[in-house]
Tab-separated table of C-alpha atoms in Angstrom:
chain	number	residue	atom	x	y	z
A	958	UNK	CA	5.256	-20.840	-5.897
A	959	UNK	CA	1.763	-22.493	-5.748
A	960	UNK	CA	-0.302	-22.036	-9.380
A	961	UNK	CA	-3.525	-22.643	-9.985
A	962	UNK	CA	-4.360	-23.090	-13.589
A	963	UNK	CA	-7.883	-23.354	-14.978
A	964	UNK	CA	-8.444	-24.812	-18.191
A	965	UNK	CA	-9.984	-23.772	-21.113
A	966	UNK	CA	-12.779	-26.114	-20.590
A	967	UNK	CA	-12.603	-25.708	-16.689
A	968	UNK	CA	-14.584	-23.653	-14.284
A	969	UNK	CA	-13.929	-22.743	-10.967
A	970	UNK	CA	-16.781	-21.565	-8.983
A	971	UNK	CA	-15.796	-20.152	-5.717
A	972	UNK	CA	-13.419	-18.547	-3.220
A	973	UNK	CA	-9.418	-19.169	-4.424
A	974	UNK	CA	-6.763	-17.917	-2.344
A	975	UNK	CA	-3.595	-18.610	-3.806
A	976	UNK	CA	-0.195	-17.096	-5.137
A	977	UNK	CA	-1.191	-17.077	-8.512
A	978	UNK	CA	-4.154	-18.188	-10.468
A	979	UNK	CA	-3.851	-18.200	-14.298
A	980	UNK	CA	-7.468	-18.585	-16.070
A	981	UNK	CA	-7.816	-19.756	-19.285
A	982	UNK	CA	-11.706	-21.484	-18.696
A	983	UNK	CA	-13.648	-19.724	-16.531
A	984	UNK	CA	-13.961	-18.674	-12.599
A	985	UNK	CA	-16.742	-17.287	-10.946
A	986	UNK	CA	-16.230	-15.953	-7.275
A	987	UNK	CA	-13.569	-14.457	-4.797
A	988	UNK	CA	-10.087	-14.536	-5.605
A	989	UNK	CA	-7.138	-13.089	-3.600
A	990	UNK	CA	-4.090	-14.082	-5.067
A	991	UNK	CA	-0.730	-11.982	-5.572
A	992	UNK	CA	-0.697	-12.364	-9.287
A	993	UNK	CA	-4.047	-12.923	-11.935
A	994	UNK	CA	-4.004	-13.544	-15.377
A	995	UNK	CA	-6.913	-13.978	-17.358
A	996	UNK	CA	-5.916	-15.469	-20.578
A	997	UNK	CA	-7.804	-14.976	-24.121
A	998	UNK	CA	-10.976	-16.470	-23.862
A	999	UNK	CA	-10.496	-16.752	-20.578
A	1000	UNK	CA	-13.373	-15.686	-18.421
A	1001	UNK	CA	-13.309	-13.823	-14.482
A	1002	UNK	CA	-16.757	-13.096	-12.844
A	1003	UNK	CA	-16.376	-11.712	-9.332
A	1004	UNK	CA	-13.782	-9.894	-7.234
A	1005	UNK	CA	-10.396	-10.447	-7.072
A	1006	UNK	CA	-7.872	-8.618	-4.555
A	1007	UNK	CA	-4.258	-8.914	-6.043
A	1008	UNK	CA	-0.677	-7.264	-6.476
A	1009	UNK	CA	-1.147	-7.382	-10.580
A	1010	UNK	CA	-3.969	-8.467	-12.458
A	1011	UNK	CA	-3.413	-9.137	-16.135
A	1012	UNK	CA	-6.396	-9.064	-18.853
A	1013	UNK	CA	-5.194	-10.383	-22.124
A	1014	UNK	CA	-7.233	-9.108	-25.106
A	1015	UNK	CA	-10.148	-11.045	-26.101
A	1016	UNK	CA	-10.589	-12.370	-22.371
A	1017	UNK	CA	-13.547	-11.300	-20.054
A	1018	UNK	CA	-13.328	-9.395	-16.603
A	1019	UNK	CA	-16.495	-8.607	-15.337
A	1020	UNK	CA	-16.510	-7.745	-11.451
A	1021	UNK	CA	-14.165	-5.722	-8.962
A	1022	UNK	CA	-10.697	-6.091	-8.506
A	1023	UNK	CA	-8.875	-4.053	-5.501
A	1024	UNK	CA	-4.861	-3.767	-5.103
A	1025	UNK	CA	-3.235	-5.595	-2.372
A	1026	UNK	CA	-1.133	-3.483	-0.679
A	1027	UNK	CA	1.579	-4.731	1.642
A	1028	UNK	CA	1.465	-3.016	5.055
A	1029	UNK	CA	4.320	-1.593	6.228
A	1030	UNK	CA	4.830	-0.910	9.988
A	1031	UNK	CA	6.745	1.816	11.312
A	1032	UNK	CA	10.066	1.901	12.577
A	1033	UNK	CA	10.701	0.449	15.857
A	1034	UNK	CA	11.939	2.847	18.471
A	1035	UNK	CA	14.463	1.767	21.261
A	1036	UNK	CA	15.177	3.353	24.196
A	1037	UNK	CA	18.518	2.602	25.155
A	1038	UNK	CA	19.456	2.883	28.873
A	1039	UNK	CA	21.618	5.563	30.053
């Protein structure tokens, strides 16, 4: 799997889509991801659209964040012949 990683003295400012995007600087922007972490002292500003999103204590979410959800179709019917 594809990380991203930002730095404690990094900053990302932007749209990330990604598998997972660990921040431990700061990002400010879109994110869609499958798994965040915002470390301590870490710092998100923006949205984020994910399958977990994990806020360590001392680090900063300010924004929205929204729960990817993985669509699931319906059964297929067959018609058999007869």
């Amino acid at each position: 799997d594809s990380v991203i990683t930002i730095g404690k003295q990094g900053c990302i400012c932007g749209e990330v889509i990604a598998p997972h995007l660990i921040v431990n600087g700061t990002f400010e922007g879109s994110a869609d991801c499958d798994h965040v972490e915002v470390l301590e002292g870490g710092k998100f500003l923006g949205k984020v659209l994910s399958k977990e999103l994990v806020i360590e204590a001392r680090a900063v979410f300010e924004g929205e964040s929204k729960l990817k959800v993985e669509e699931t179709l319906p059964p297929m019917i067959t018609l058999e012949d007869q």
